[in-house]
XYZ file of N, CA and C in Angstrom:
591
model
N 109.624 97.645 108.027
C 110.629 96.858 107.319
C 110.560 97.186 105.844
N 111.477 97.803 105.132
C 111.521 97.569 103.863
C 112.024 96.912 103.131
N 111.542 96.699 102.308
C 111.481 95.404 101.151
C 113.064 95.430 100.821
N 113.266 94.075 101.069
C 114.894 93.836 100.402
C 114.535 92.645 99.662
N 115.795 91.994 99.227
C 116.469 91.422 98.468
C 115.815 89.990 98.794
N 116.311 89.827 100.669
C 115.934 88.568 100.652
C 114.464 87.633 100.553
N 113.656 88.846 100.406
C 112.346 88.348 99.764
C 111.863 86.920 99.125
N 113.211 87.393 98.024
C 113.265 86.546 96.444
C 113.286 84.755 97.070
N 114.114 84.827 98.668
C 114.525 83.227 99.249
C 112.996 82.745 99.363
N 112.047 83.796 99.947
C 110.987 83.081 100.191
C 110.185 82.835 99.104
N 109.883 83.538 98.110
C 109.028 83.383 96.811
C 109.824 81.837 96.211
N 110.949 81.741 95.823
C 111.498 80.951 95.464
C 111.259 78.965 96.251
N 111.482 79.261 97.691
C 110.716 77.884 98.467
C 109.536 77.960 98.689
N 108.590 79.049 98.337
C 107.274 78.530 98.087
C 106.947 77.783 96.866
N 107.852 78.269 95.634
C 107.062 77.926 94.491
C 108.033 76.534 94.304
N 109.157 75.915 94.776
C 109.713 74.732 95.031
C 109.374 73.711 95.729
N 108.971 74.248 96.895
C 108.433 73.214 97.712
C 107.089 72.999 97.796
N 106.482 71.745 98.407
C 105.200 71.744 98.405
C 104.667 71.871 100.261
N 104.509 73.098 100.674
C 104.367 73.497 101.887
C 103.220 73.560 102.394
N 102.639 73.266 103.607
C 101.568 73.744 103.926
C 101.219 74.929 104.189
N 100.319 75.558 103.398
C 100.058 76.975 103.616
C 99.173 76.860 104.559
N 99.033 77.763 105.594
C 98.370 77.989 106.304
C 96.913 79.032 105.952
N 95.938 78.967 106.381
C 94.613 79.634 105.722
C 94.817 81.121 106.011
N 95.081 81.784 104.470
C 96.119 83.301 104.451
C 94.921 83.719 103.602
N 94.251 85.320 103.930
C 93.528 86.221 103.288
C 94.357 87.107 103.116
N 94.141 87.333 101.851
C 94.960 89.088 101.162
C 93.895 89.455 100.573
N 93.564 90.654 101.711
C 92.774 91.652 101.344
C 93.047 93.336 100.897
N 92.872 93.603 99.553
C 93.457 94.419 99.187
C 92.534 95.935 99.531
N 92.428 97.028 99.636
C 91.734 97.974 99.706
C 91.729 99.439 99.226
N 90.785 99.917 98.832
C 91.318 101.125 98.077
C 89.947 101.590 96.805
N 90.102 102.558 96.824
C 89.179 103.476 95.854
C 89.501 102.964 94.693
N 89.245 102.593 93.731
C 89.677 102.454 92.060
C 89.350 103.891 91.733
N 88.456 104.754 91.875
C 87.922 105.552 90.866
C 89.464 107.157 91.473
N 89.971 106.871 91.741
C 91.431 107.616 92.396
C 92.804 107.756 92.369
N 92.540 107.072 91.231
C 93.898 106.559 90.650
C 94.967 105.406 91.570
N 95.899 106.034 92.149
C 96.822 105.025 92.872
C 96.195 104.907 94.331
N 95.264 105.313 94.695
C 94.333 104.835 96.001
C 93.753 103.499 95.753
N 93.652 103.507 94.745
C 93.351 101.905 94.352
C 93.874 100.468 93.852
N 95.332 101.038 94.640
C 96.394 100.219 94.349
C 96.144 98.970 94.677
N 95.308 98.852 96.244
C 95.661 97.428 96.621
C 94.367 96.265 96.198
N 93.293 97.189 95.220
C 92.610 96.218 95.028
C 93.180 95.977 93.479
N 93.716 96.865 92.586
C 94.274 96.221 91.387
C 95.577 95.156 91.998
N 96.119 95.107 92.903
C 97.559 94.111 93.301
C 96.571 92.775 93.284
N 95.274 93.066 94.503
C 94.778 91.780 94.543
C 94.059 90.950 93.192
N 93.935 91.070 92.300
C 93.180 91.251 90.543
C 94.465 90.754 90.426
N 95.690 91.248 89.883
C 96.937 90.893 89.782
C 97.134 89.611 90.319
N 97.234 89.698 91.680
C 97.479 88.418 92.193
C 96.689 87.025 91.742
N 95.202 87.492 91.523
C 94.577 86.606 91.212
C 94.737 86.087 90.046
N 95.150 86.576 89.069
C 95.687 86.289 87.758
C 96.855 85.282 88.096
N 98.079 85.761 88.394
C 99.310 84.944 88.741
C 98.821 83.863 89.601
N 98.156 83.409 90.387
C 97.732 82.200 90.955
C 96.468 82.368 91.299
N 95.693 81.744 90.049
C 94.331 81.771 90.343
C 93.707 80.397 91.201
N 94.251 79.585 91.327
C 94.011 78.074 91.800
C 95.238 77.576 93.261
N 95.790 78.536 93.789
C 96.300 78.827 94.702
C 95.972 78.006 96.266
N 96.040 76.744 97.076
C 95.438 76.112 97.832
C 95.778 76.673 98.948
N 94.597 77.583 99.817
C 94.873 78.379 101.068
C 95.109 79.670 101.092
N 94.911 79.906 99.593
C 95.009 81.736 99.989
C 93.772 81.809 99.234
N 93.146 83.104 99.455
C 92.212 83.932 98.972
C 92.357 85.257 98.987
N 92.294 85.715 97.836
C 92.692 87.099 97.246
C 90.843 87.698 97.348
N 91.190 88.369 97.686
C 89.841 89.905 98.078
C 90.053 90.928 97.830
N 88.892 91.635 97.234
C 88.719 92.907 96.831
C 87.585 93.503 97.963
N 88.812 93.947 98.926
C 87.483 94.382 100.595
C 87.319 96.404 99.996
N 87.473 97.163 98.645
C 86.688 97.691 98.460
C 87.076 99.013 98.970
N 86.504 99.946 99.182
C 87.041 101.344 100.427
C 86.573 101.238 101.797
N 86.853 99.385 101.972
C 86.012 98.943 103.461
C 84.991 98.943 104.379
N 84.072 97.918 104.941
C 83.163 97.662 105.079
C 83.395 96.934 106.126
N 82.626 97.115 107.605
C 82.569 96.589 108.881
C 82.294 94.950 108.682
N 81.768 94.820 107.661
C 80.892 93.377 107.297
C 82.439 92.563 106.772
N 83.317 93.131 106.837
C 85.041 92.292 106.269
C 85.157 91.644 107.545
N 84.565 92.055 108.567
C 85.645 91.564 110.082
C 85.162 90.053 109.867
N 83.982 89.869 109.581
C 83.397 88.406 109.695
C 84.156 87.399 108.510
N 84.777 88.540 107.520
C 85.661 87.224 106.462
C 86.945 86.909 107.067
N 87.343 87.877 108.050
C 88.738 87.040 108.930
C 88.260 85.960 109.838
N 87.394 85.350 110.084
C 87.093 84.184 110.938
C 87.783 82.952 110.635
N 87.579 82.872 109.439
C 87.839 81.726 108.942
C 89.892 81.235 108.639
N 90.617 82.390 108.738
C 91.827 82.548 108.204
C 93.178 82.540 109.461
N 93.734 82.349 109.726
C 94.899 81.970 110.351
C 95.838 83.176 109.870
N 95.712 83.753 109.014
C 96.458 84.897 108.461
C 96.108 85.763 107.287
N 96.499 87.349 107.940
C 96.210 88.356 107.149
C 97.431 89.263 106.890
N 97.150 89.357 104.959
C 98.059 90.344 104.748
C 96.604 91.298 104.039
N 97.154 92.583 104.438
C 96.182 93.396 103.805
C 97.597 94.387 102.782
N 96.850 95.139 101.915
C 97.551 95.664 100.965
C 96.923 96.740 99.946
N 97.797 97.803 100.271
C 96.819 99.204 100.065
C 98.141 100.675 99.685
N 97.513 101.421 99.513
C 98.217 102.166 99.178
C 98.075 103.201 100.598
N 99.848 103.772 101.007
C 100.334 103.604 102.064
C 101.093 105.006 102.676
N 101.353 106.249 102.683
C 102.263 107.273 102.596
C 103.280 107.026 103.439
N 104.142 106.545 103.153
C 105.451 105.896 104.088
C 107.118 107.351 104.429
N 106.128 108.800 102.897
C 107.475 109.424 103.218
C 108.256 108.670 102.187
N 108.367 107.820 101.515
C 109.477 107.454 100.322
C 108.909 108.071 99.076
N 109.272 107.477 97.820
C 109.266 107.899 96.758
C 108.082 106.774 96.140
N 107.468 108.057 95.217
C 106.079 107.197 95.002
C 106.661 105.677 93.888
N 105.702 104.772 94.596
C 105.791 103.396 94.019
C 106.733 102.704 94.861
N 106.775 103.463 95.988
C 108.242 102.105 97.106
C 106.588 101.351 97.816
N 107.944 99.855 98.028
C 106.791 99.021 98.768
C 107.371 99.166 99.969
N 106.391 98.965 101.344
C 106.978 98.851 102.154
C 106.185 97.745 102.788
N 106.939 97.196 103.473
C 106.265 95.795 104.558
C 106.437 96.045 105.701
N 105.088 95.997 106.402
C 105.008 95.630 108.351
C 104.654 95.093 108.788
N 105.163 94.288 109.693
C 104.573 92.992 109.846
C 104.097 92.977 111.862
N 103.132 92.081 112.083
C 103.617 91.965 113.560
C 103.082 93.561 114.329
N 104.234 93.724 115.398
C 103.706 94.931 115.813
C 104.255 96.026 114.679
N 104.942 95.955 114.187
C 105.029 97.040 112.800
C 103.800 97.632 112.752
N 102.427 96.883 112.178
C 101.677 97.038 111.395
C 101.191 97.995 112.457
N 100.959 97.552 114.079
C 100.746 98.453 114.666
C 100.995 99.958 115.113
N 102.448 99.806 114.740
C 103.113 101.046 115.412
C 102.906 101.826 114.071
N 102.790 101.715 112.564
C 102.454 102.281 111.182
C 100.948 102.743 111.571
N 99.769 102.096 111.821
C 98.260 102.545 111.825
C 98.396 103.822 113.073
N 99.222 103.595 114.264
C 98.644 104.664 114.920
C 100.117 105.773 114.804
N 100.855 105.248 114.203
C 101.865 106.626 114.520
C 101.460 107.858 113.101
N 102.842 108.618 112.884
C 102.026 109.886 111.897
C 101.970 109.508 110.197
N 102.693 108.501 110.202
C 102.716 107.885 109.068
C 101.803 107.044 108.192
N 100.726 107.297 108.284
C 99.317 106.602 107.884
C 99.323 106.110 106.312
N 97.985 105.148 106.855
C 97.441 104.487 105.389
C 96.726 105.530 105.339
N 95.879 105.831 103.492
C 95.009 106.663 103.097
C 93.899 106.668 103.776
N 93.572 105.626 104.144
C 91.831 105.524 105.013
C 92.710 104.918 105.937
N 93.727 105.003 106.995
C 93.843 104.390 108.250
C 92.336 104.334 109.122
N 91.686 104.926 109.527
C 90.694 105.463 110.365
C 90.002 103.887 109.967
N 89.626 103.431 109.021
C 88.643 102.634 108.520
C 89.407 101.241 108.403
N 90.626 100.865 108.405
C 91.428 99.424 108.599
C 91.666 99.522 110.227
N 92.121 100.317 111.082
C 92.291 100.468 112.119
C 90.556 99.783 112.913
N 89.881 100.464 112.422
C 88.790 100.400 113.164
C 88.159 98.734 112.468
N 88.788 98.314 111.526
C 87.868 96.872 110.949
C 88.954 96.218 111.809
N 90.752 96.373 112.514
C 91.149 95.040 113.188
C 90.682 95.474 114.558
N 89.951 96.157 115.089
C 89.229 96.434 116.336
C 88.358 95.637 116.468
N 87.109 96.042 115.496
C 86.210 94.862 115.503
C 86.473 93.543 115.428
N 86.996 93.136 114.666
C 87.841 91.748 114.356
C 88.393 91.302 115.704
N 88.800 92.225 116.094
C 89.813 92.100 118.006
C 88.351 91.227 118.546
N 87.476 92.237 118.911
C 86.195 91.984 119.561
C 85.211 91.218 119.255
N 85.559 90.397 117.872
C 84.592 89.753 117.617
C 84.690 88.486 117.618
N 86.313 88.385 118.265
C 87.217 86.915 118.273
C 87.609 86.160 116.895
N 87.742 87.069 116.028
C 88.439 86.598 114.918
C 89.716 87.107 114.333
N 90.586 87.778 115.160
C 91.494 88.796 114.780
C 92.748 87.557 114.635
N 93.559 87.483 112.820
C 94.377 86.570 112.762
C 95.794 86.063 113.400
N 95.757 84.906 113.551
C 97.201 84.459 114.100
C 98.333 85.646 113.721
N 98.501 86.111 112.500
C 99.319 86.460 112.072
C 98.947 88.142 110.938
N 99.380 89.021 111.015
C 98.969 90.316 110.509
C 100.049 90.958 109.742
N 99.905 91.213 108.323
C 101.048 91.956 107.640
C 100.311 93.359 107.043
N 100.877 94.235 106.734
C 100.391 95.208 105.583
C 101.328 95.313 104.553
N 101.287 94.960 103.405
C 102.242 95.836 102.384
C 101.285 97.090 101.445
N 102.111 98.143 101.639
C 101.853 99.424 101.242
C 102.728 99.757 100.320
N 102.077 100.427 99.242
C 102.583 101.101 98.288
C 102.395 102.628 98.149
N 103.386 103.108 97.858
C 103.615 104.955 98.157
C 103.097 105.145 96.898
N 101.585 106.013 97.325
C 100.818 106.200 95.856
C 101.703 107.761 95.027
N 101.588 107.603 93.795
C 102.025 108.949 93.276
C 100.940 109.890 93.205
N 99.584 109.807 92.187
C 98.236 110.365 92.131
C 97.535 110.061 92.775
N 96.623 110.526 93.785
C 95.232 110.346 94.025
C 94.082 111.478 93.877
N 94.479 111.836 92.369
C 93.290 112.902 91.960
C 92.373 111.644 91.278
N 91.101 112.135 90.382
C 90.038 111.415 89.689
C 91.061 110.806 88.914
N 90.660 108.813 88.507
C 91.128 108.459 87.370
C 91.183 107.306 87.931
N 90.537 106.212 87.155
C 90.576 104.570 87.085
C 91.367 103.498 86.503
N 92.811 104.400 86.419
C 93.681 103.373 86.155
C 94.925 104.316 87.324
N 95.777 102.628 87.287
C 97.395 103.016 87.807
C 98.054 104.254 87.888
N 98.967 105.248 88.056
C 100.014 105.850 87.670
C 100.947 104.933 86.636
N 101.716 105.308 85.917
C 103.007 104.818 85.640
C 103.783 103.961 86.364
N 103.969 105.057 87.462
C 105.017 104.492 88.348
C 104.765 103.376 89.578
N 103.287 103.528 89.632
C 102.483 102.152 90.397
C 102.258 101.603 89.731
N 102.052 101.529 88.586
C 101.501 100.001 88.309
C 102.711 99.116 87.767
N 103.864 99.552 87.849
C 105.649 99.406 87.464
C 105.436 98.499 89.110
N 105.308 98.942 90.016
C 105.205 98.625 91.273
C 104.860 96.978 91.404
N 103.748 96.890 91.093
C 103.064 95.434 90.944
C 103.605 94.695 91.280
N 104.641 94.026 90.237
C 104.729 92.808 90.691
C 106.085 92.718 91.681
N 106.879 93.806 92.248
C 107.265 93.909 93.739
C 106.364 93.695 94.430
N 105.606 94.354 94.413
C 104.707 93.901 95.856
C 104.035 92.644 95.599
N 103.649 92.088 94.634
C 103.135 90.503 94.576
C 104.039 89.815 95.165
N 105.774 90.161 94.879
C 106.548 89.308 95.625
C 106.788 89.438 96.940
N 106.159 90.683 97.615
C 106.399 90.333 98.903
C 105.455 89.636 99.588
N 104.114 90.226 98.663
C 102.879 89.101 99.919
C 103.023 87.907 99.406
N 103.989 87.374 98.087
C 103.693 85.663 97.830
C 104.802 85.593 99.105
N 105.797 86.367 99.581
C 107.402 85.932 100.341
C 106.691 86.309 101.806
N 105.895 86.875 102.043
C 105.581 86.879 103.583
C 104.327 85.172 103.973
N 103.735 84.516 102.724
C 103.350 83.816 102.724
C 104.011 82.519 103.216
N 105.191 82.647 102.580
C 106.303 81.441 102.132
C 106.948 81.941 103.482
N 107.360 82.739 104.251
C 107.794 82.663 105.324
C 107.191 82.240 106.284
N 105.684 82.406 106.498
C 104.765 81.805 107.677
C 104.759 80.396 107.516
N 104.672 79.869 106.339
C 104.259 78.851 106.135
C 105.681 77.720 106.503
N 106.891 78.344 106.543
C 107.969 77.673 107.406
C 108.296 77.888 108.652
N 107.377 79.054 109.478
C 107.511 78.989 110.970
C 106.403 77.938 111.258
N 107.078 77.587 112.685
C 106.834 76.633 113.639
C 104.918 77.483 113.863
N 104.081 77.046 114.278
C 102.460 78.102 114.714
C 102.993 77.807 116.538
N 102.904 79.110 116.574
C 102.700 79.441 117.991
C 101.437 79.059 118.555
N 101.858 78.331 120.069
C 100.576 77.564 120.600
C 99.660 78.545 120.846
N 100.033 79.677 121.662
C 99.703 80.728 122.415
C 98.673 81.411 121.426
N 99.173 81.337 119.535
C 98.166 82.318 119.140
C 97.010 81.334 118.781
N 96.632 80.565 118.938
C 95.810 79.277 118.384
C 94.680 79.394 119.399
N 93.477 79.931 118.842
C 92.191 80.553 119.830
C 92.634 81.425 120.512
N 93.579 82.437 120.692
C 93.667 83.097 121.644
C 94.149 84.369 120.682
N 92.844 85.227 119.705
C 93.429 86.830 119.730
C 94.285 87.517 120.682
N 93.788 87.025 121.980
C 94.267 88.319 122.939
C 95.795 88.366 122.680
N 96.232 86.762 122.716
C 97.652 86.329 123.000
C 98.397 87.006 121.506
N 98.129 87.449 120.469
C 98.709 88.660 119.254
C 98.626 89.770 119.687
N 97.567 90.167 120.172
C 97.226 91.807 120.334
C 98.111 91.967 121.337
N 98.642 91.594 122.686
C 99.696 91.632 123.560
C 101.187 91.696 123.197
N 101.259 91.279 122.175
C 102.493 91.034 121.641
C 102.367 92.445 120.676
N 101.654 92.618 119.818
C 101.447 94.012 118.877
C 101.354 95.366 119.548
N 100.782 95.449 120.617
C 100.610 95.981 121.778
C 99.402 96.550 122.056
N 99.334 97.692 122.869
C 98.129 97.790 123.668
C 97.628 98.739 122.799
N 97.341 99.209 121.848
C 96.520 99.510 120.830
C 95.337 98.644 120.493
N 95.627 97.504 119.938
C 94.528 96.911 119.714
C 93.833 95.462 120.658
């Protein structure tokens, strides 16, 4: 799914209404020392700035990933992760997948930079009975990933699009109905995402 317009409806009734958020991790991931590989842990820094006191989300810096992350989805009802993404667009597009999206993006030819290593942390997570109600990725089309510890130009222009989609994929969960089916029951997502994970 790429990022449109109507985004802006959901950012807008989150920050109007007083909603129950549901317990949402955004975990960002990525090299810093790589320039735009390290997109999604500067978004999450970002984010944390723009709502540092935020009730029900937690912004993470999960790093160039670590098996020891599966145990911080236990606790959460929902995951957006957010990373830099090769989607084939033009560097600095965001793109959003949500659902089985996220699935059919990790294993088809269109990969995250470290797919191998997010793929393999919602496996464990599958198996360890903590894999969330709900699963997004937003990806950003890096321009550089030679040596260098800051942004591109044209990513770090990026930013605060993609802040608005993980605050608008937030603000959308948080007005669906919770499915009974996913409530203790990983299996009952992974069936629906499909037989990948």
């Amino acid at each position: 799914m790429r990022l449109n317009l109507a985004l802006g409806t959901y950012w807008f009734t989150l920050e109007a209404r007083d909603l129950k958020i549901r317990k949402t991790l955004v975990l960002g991931i990525g090299n810093t020392l790589l320039t735009d590989e390290g997109v999604g842990v500067h978004l999450v820094e970002y984010l944390k700035h723009l709502h540092p006191d935020r009730d029900g989300i937690r912004f993470l810096d999960g790093g160039t990933l670590s098996f020891t992350l599966a145990a911080e989805l236990e606790e959460y009802q929902n995951l957006i992760i957010v990373d830099a993404a090769r989607t084939g667009g033009r560097p600095a597009t965001v793109a959003v997948y949500e659902g089985p999206e996220v699935d059919q993006y990790l294993r088809g030819t269109r990969q995250s930079v470290h797919e191998v290593g997010l793929g393999d942390l919602l496996d464990i997570a599958l198996l360890a009975g903590h894999f969330p109600h709900r699963v997004a990725l937003v990806g950003i089309e890096p321009w550089n990933v030679e040596w260098g510890d800051s942004l591109s130009e044209p990513v770090a222009k990026s930013l605060p699009v993609a802040a608005e989609a993980v605050m608008a994929l937030i603000a959308k969960w948080a007005n669906e109905p919770e499915d009974p089916e996913r409530v203790g029951n990983p299996f009952a997502v992974i069936g629906k995402m499909g037989n990948n994970y």
